mmCIF file of C-alpha atoms in Angstrom:
data_model
loop_
_atom_site.group_PDB
_atom_site.id
_atom_site.type_symbol
_atom_site.label_atom_id
_atom_site.label_comp_id
_atom_site.label_asym_id
_atom_site.label_seq_id
_atom_site.Cartn_x
_atom_site.Cartn_y
_atom_site.Cartn_z
ATOM 1 C CA MET A 1 0.000 0.000 0.000
ATOM 2 C CA SER A 2 2.934 2.378 0.618
ATOM 3 C CA PHE A 3 3.921 1.902 -3.055
ATOM 4 C CA THR A 4 0.647 3.400 -4.273
ATOM 5 C CA SER A 5 -0.714 6.924 -4.483
ATOM 6 C CA ASP A 6 -3.608 8.040 -2.323
ATOM 7 C CA PRO A 7 -6.961 8.616 -4.012
ATOM 8 C CA ASN A 8 -7.705 12.331 -4.366
ATOM 9 C CA THR A 9 -10.867 13.114 -2.406
ATOM 10 C CA ILE A 10 -10.585 16.922 -2.539
ATOM 11 C CA ALA A 11 -13.215 18.860 -4.524
ATOM 12 C CA ASN A 12 -15.108 15.647 -5.259
ATOM 13 C CA GLN A 13 -12.296 14.359 -7.481
ATOM 14 C CA ASN A 14 -12.384 10.604 -7.021
ATOM 15 C CA SER A 15 -9.146 9.439 -8.611
ATOM 16 C CA THR A 16 -8.065 5.839 -8.334
ATOM 17 C CA GLU A 17 -4.895 4.547 -6.740
ATOM 18 C CA SER A 18 -1.829 4.085 -8.925
ATOM 19 C CA PHE A 19 1.559 2.468 -8.450
ATOM 20 C CA ILE A 20 4.286 5.060 -7.706
ATOM 21 C CA GLY A 21 7.087 2.822 -6.396
ATOM 22 C CA LEU A 22 9.403 4.254 -3.751
ATOM 23 C CA SER A 23 8.203 7.833 -4.155
ATOM 24 C CA HIS A 24 6.964 8.128 -0.562
ATOM 25 C CA TYR A 25 10.248 6.767 0.777
ATOM 26 C CA TYR A 26 12.261 9.254 -1.281
ATOM 27 C CA ASP A 27 10.099 12.021 0.190
ATOM 28 C CA LEU A 28 10.972 10.865 3.712
ATOM 29 C CA ILE A 29 14.686 11.279 3.013
ATOM 30 C CA LYS A 30 14.092 14.944 2.209
ATOM 31 C CA ASP A 31 11.549 15.541 4.991
ATOM 32 C CA PRO A 32 13.197 17.412 7.925
ATOM 33 C CA THR A 33 10.043 17.083 10.045
ATOM 34 C CA TYR A 34 10.192 13.290 9.786
ATOM 35 C CA HIS A 35 13.855 13.349 10.825
ATOM 36 C CA LYS A 36 12.978 15.490 13.838
ATOM 37 C CA ALA A 37 10.137 13.139 14.794
ATOM 38 C CA LEU A 38 12.567 10.194 14.695
ATOM 39 C CA LYS A 39 15.085 12.132 16.794
ATOM 40 C CA ASN A 40 12.448 13.147 19.361
ATOM 41 C CA THR A 41 11.148 9.584 19.586
ATOM 42 C CA THR A 42 14.694 8.301 20.157
ATOM 43 C CA VAL A 43 15.340 10.886 22.893
ATOM 44 C CA TYR A 44 11.967 10.114 24.481
ATOM 45 C CA THR A 45 12.632 6.364 24.409
ATOM 46 C CA LEU A 46 16.165 6.575 25.805
ATOM 47 C CA GLY A 47 15.110 9.099 28.453
ATOM 48 C CA SER A 48 12.257 6.878 29.633
ATOM 49 C CA ILE A 49 14.422 3.753 29.747
ATOM 50 C CA CYS A 50 17.380 5.402 31.499
ATOM 51 C CA ILE A 51 15.139 6.846 34.234
ATOM 52 C CA ILE A 52 12.483 4.169 34.734
ATOM 53 C CA ILE A 53 14.691 1.070 34.973
ATOM 54 C CA PRO A 54 17.182 2.313 37.646
ATOM 55 C CA PHE A 55 14.413 4.058 39.592
ATOM 56 C CA SER A 56 12.194 0.956 39.504
ATOM 57 C CA PHE A 57 15.112 -1.219 40.629
ATOM 58 C CA PHE A 58 15.676 1.136 43.570
ATOM 59 C CA LEU A 59 11.978 1.140 44.534
ATOM 60 C CA ALA A 60 11.898 -2.660 44.347
ATOM 61 C CA HIS A 61 14.654 -2.803 46.972
ATOM 62 C CA LEU A 62 12.688 -0.405 49.176
ATOM 63 C CA LEU A 63 9.605 -2.619 48.896
ATOM 64 C CA LEU A 64 11.727 -5.670 49.651
ATOM 65 C CA ALA A 65 13.049 -4.000 52.811
ATOM 66 C CA CYS A 66 9.693 -2.769 54.150
ATOM 67 C CA GLN A 67 7.337 -4.770 56.356
ATOM 68 C CA LYS A 68 5.395 -7.545 54.631
ATOM 69 C CA THR A 69 2.076 -6.145 55.888
ATOM 70 C CA LEU A 70 2.739 -2.776 54.215
ATOM 71 C CA ARG A 71 4.191 -4.156 50.992
ATOM 72 C CA PRO A 72 0.829 -4.892 49.268
ATOM 73 C CA ILE A 73 -0.413 -1.363 50.043
ATOM 74 C CA PHE A 74 2.667 0.320 48.580
ATOM 75 C CA SER A 75 2.619 -2.047 45.597
ATOM 76 C CA PHE A 76 -0.987 -1.139 44.819
ATOM 77 C CA ILE A 77 -0.212 2.587 45.065
ATOM 78 C CA LEU A 78 2.686 2.174 42.638
ATOM 79 C CA ILE A 79 0.694 0.206 40.075
ATOM 80 C CA VAL A 80 -2.327 2.552 39.978
ATOM 81 C CA PRO A 81 -0.825 4.846 37.265
ATOM 82 C CA GLY A 82 -0.076 1.808 35.103
ATOM 83 C CA ILE A 83 -3.661 0.531 35.139
ATOM 84 C CA THR A 84 -5.202 3.982 34.661
ATOM 85 C CA PRO A 85 -6.348 4.664 31.059
ATOM 86 C CA PRO A 86 -3.828 6.863 29.184
ATOM 87 C CA ILE A 87 -6.460 9.491 28.359
ATOM 88 C CA VAL A 88 -7.200 9.972 32.089
ATOM 89 C CA LEU A 89 -3.502 10.258 32.908
ATOM 90 C CA SER A 90 -2.965 12.755 30.101
ATOM 91 C CA ILE A 91 -5.793 14.969 31.431
ATOM 92 C CA LEU A 92 -4.248 14.880 34.909
ATOM 93 C CA PHE A 93 -0.860 15.804 33.479
ATOM 94 C CA LEU A 94 -2.471 18.589 31.473
ATOM 95 C CA LEU A 95 -3.583 20.101 34.788
ATOM 96 C CA PHE A 96 -0.187 19.325 36.307
ATOM 97 C CA PHE A 97 1.843 21.106 33.587
ATOM 98 C CA HIS A 98 -0.706 23.712 32.513
ATOM 99 C CA GLY A 99 0.923 27.162 32.280
ATOM 100 C CA GLU A 100 1.386 29.436 35.258
ATOM 101 C CA ASN A 101 -1.501 27.940 37.227
ATOM 102 C CA GLY A 102 -0.337 24.335 36.904
ATOM 103 C CA ILE A 103 0.434 22.375 40.057
ATOM 104 C CA LEU A 104 4.098 21.969 39.118
ATOM 105 C CA ASN A 105 4.587 25.718 38.713
ATOM 106 C CA GLN A 106 2.618 26.767 41.781
ATOM 107 C CA PHE A 107 4.245 24.429 44.299
ATOM 108 C CA ILE A 108 7.690 23.599 42.877
ATOM 109 C CA ALA A 109 8.955 25.602 39.896
ATOM 110 C CA ALA A 110 7.790 29.105 40.877
ATOM 111 C CA PRO A 111 9.093 28.969 44.498
ATOM 112 C CA LEU A 112 12.404 27.519 43.296
ATOM 113 C CA LEU A 113 12.808 30.220 40.637
ATOM 114 C CA SER A 114 12.003 32.913 43.218
ATOM 115 C CA LEU A 115 14.634 31.460 45.528
ATOM 116 C CA LEU A 116 17.245 31.489 42.770
ATOM 117 C CA LYS A 117 16.416 35.103 41.887
ATOM 118 C CA SER A 118 16.768 36.147 45.516
ATOM 119 C CA VAL A 119 20.426 35.088 45.376
ATOM 120 C CA ASN A 120 21.045 38.005 42.964
ATOM 121 C CA SER A 121 23.390 36.033 40.750
ATOM 122 C CA PRO A 122 23.868 37.331 37.156
ATOM 123 C CA TRP A 123 22.521 34.183 35.453
ATOM 124 C CA ALA A 124 19.446 34.060 37.726
ATOM 125 C CA GLU A 125 18.189 37.408 36.437
ATOM 126 C CA SER A 126 17.420 35.885 33.034
ATOM 127 C CA LEU A 127 15.190 33.186 34.529
ATOM 128 C CA PRO A 128 11.429 33.471 33.885
ATOM 129 C CA ASP A 129 8.846 33.800 36.653
ATOM 130 C CA PHE A 130 7.415 30.385 35.742
ATOM 131 C CA ILE A 131 8.134 27.575 33.286
ATOM 132 C CA ASN A 132 5.714 26.992 30.445
ATOM 133 C CA TRP A 133 6.039 23.221 30.246
ATOM 134 C CA GLN A 134 3.712 22.871 27.242
ATOM 135 C CA LYS A 135 5.050 25.695 25.045
ATOM 136 C CA ASP A 136 8.682 26.179 25.975
ATOM 137 C CA PRO A 137 10.670 23.889 23.617
ATOM 138 C CA ARG A 138 13.329 23.403 26.301
ATOM 139 C CA PHE A 139 10.887 21.633 28.637
ATOM 140 C CA ILE A 140 8.325 19.928 26.372
ATOM 141 C CA MET A 141 10.342 16.715 26.091
ATOM 142 C CA PHE A 142 10.847 16.673 29.854
ATOM 143 C CA ALA A 143 7.070 16.798 30.327
ATOM 144 C CA LEU A 144 6.576 13.838 27.956
ATOM 145 C CA ILE A 145 9.299 11.769 29.632
ATOM 146 C CA PHE A 146 7.959 12.605 33.086
ATOM 147 C CA GLN A 147 4.537 11.379 31.993
ATOM 148 C CA SER A 148 6.051 8.047 30.908
ATOM 149 C CA VAL A 149 8.023 7.738 34.165
ATOM 150 C CA TRP A 150 4.908 8.383 36.226
ATOM 151 C CA ARG A 151 2.906 5.774 34.347
ATOM 152 C CA TRP A 152 5.314 2.839 34.104
ATOM 153 C CA THR A 153 7.665 3.057 37.104
ATOM 154 C CA GLY A 154 5.333 1.166 39.431
ATOM 155 C CA PHE A 155 4.561 -1.456 36.796
ATOM 156 C CA ILE A 156 8.252 -2.233 36.188
ATOM 157 C CA THR A 157 8.943 -2.074 39.948
ATOM 158 C CA LEU A 158 6.628 -5.018 40.589
ATOM 159 C CA PHE A 159 8.481 -7.137 38.027
ATOM 160 C CA PHE A 160 11.792 -6.320 39.700
ATOM 161 C CA LEU A 161 10.284 -7.128 43.089
ATOM 162 C CA CYS A 162 9.138 -10.554 41.886
ATOM 163 C CA SER A 163 12.590 -11.220 40.420
ATOM 164 C CA LEU A 164 14.355 -10.224 43.640
ATOM 165 C CA GLN A 165 12.038 -12.385 45.722
ATOM 166 C CA ALA A 166 12.810 -15.344 43.446
ATOM 167 C CA ILE A 167 16.541 -15.258 44.261
ATOM 168 C CA PRO A 168 17.313 -18.372 46.370
ATOM 169 C CA LYS A 169 17.928 -17.539 50.014
ATOM 170 C CA ASN A 170 20.980 -19.804 50.170
ATOM 171 C CA LEU A 171 22.728 -17.652 47.553
ATOM 172 C CA GLU A 172 22.058 -14.494 49.567
ATOM 173 C CA GLU A 173 23.308 -16.166 52.740
ATOM 174 C CA ALA A 174 26.406 -17.583 51.042
ATOM 175 C CA ILE A 175 27.503 -14.255 49.590
ATOM 176 C CA GLU A 176 26.921 -12.549 52.966
ATOM 177 C CA LEU A 177 29.072 -15.165 54.715
ATOM 178 C CA GLU A 178 31.828 -14.418 52.208
ATOM 179 C CA GLY A 179 31.805 -10.850 53.529
ATOM 180 C CA ALA A 180 30.497 -9.180 50.376
ATOM 181 C CA SER A 181 29.212 -5.644 50.813
ATOM 182 C CA PHE A 182 25.789 -4.514 49.631
ATOM 183 C CA PHE A 183 27.179 -3.110 46.381
ATOM 184 C CA LYS A 184 29.053 -6.335 45.613
ATOM 185 C CA ARG A 185 25.866 -8.327 46.238
ATOM 186 C CA LEU A 186 24.070 -5.906 43.973
ATOM 187 C CA ILE A 187 26.567 -6.210 41.110
ATOM 188 C CA HIS A 188 27.381 -9.919 41.313
ATOM 189 C CA LEU A 189 24.029 -11.380 42.364
ATOM 190 C CA ARG A 190 20.954 -9.186 42.133
ATOM 191 C CA ILE A 191 21.543 -7.407 38.821
ATOM 192 C CA PRO A 192 22.457 -10.671 37.004
ATOM 193 C CA ALA A 193 19.406 -12.337 38.564
ATOM 194 C CA CYS A 194 17.210 -9.514 37.205
ATOM 195 C CA SER A 195 18.812 -9.395 33.747
ATOM 196 C CA HIS A 196 15.779 -11.017 32.078
ATOM 197 C CA VAL A 197 13.482 -8.428 33.697
ATOM 198 C CA ILE A 198 15.781 -5.607 32.542
ATOM 199 C CA LEU A 199 15.612 -6.936 28.967
ATOM 200 C CA PHE A 200 11.821 -7.225 29.168
ATOM 201 C CA ALA A 201 11.535 -3.689 30.563
ATOM 202 C CA ILE A 202 13.715 -2.260 27.777
ATOM 203 C CA ILE A 203 11.656 -3.941 25.051
ATOM 204 C CA TYR A 204 8.359 -3.024 26.695
ATOM 205 C CA LEU A 205 9.302 0.641 27.123
ATOM 206 C CA MET A 206 10.606 0.807 23.540
ATOM 207 C CA VAL A 207 7.312 -0.509 22.188
ATOM 208 C CA ASP A 208 5.311 1.834 24.411
ATOM 209 C CA SER A 209 7.445 4.830 23.418
ATOM 210 C CA ILE A 210 6.843 4.182 19.722
ATOM 211 C CA ALA A 211 3.122 3.546 20.216
ATOM 212 C CA MET A 212 2.400 6.219 22.860
ATOM 213 C CA PHE A 213 -0.204 8.507 21.309
ATOM 214 C CA ALA A 214 -2.917 9.529 23.770
ATOM 215 C CA GLY A 215 -0.559 11.202 26.266
ATOM 216 C CA ALA A 216 1.275 13.306 23.677
ATOM 217 C CA TYR A 217 -1.968 14.112 21.841
ATOM 218 C CA ARG A 218 -3.714 15.383 24.959
ATOM 219 C CA LEU A 219 -0.698 17.214 26.391
ATOM 220 C CA LEU A 220 0.265 19.014 23.165
ATOM 221 C CA GLY A 221 -3.115 19.240 21.470
ATOM 222 C CA GLY A 222 -2.346 16.890 18.591
ATOM 223 C CA SER A 223 0.739 18.848 17.491
ATOM 224 C CA GLY A 224 4.414 18.578 18.292
ATOM 225 C CA GLY A 225 4.397 21.700 20.433
ATOM 226 C CA THR A 226 6.536 24.792 19.862
ATOM 227 C CA ASP A 227 9.182 24.207 17.188
ATOM 228 C CA ASP A 228 8.003 20.555 17.073
ATOM 229 C CA ALA A 229 10.035 19.940 20.245
ATOM 230 C CA GLY A 230 7.597 17.209 21.329
ATOM 231 C CA LEU A 231 6.699 15.776 17.920
ATOM 232 C CA LEU A 232 6.868 11.994 18.192
ATOM 233 C CA LEU A 233 6.828 9.574 15.278
ATOM 234 C CA ILE A 234 3.303 8.342 15.928
ATOM 235 C CA SER A 235 2.040 11.935 16.209
ATOM 236 C CA TYR A 236 3.552 12.801 12.840
ATOM 237 C CA VAL A 237 2.084 9.647 11.298
ATOM 238 C CA TYR A 238 -1.332 10.713 12.610
ATOM 239 C CA GLN A 239 -0.908 14.245 11.272
ATOM 240 C CA THR A 240 0.130 12.954 7.860
ATOM 241 C CA GLY A 241 -2.583 10.341 7.637
ATOM 242 C CA PHE A 242 -5.564 12.306 8.935
ATOM 243 C CA THR A 243 -5.011 16.033 9.461
ATOM 244 C CA PHE A 244 -3.167 17.387 6.403
ATOM 245 C CA GLN A 245 -6.347 18.274 4.468
ATOM 246 C CA GLN A 246 -6.702 14.764 3.069
ATOM 247 C CA PHE A 247 -6.124 11.131 3.983
ATOM 248 C CA ASN A 248 -2.465 10.529 3.096
ATOM 249 C CA ARG A 249 -2.702 6.883 4.013
ATOM 250 C CA ALA A 250 0.164 5.613 1.853
ATOM 251 C CA ALA A 251 2.599 8.272 3.118
ATOM 252 C CA ALA A 252 1.676 7.493 6.729
ATOM 253 C CA ILE A 253 2.226 3.777 6.130
ATOM 254 C CA SER A 254 5.689 4.412 4.685
ATOM 255 C CA MET A 255 6.598 6.457 7.788
ATOM 256 C CA SER A 256 5.594 3.561 10.013
ATOM 257 C CA ILE A 257 7.447 0.925 7.973
ATOM 258 C CA VAL A 258 10.890 2.575 7.985
ATOM 259 C CA PRO A 259 11.673 2.213 11.756
ATOM 260 C CA GLY A 260 10.397 -1.372 11.804
ATOM 261 C CA LEU A 261 12.400 -2.249 8.701
ATOM 262 C CA ALA A 262 15.536 -0.655 10.159
ATOM 263 C CA SER A 263 15.066 -2.620 13.404
ATOM 264 C CA LEU A 264 14.621 -5.863 11.452
ATOM 265 C CA ILE A 265 17.804 -5.269 9.428
ATOM 266 C CA TRP A 266 19.744 -4.483 12.620
ATOM 267 C CA LEU A 267 18.388 -7.646 14.269
ATOM 268 C CA LEU A 268 19.419 -9.801 11.303
ATOM 269 C CA PHE A 269 22.955 -8.365 11.264
ATOM 270 C CA TRP A 270 23.225 -8.766 15.051
ATOM 271 C CA ARG A 271 22.049 -12.358 14.828
ATOM 272 C CA GLN A 272 24.448 -13.130 11.998
ATOM 273 C CA LYS A 273 27.347 -11.582 13.898
ATOM 274 C CA LYS A 274 26.441 -13.584 17.001
ATOM 275 C CA ASP A 275 26.377 -16.836 15.009
ATOM 276 C CA VAL A 276 29.817 -16.053 13.536
ATOM 277 C CA VAL A 277 31.278 -15.417 17.011
ATOM 278 C CA GLN A 278 29.856 -18.684 18.314
#
């Protein structure tokens, strides 16, 4: 379907589809907006993974150390954002990040900025009175990543907790008798024991980052924000397929195929290289 032209539905002109080859793919090479959407999606994915996985691993240790009677309560509190529909979470975050009157500005950002200005340092004078999280291109990506961290940290934490609880007690006791410190136990026992959960979390967060639509759509109003600072790949696919005056279905399909095709080629080369090494 990506090798065909879209039927022209403007002004009641019902043209039929025709084969145009790789025309849509050539257009992507010259499309700077598509390149920016890929870059933003990569930054969003890496930011989510690099924050969620270490933070979830830390929270799992806190749950493991707390009393067993309190552990189910804390676990339920952590998992609530993960089971909440994305559209509900996005509305809550819209109120959280919304302009000067947002919760984040009123209780955290504005007091902190006032404190920095009271120091009378030269660089503090250029700071704004509040941060516009939805329109300032310097902070739009932070808002998107924070939304992902809020939603999935508790979900990944429970997987780490299950993995830590599955470590045999005799291994923990043996490494303690050898005099290993907490950090040595962490590096040589707990992280290797949770390696399969880390791999699952990376793949899961990658898939969610590529497919995350409702949160970005609600937070940025269906656009990529100022200077397309928050334009994700799926948002650009939606814009191309449904909001650019006509249904550019074939162009949207080609945008979606390229990352998957690139991932498949990388996987084949990685697998071939692994077989050669073995």
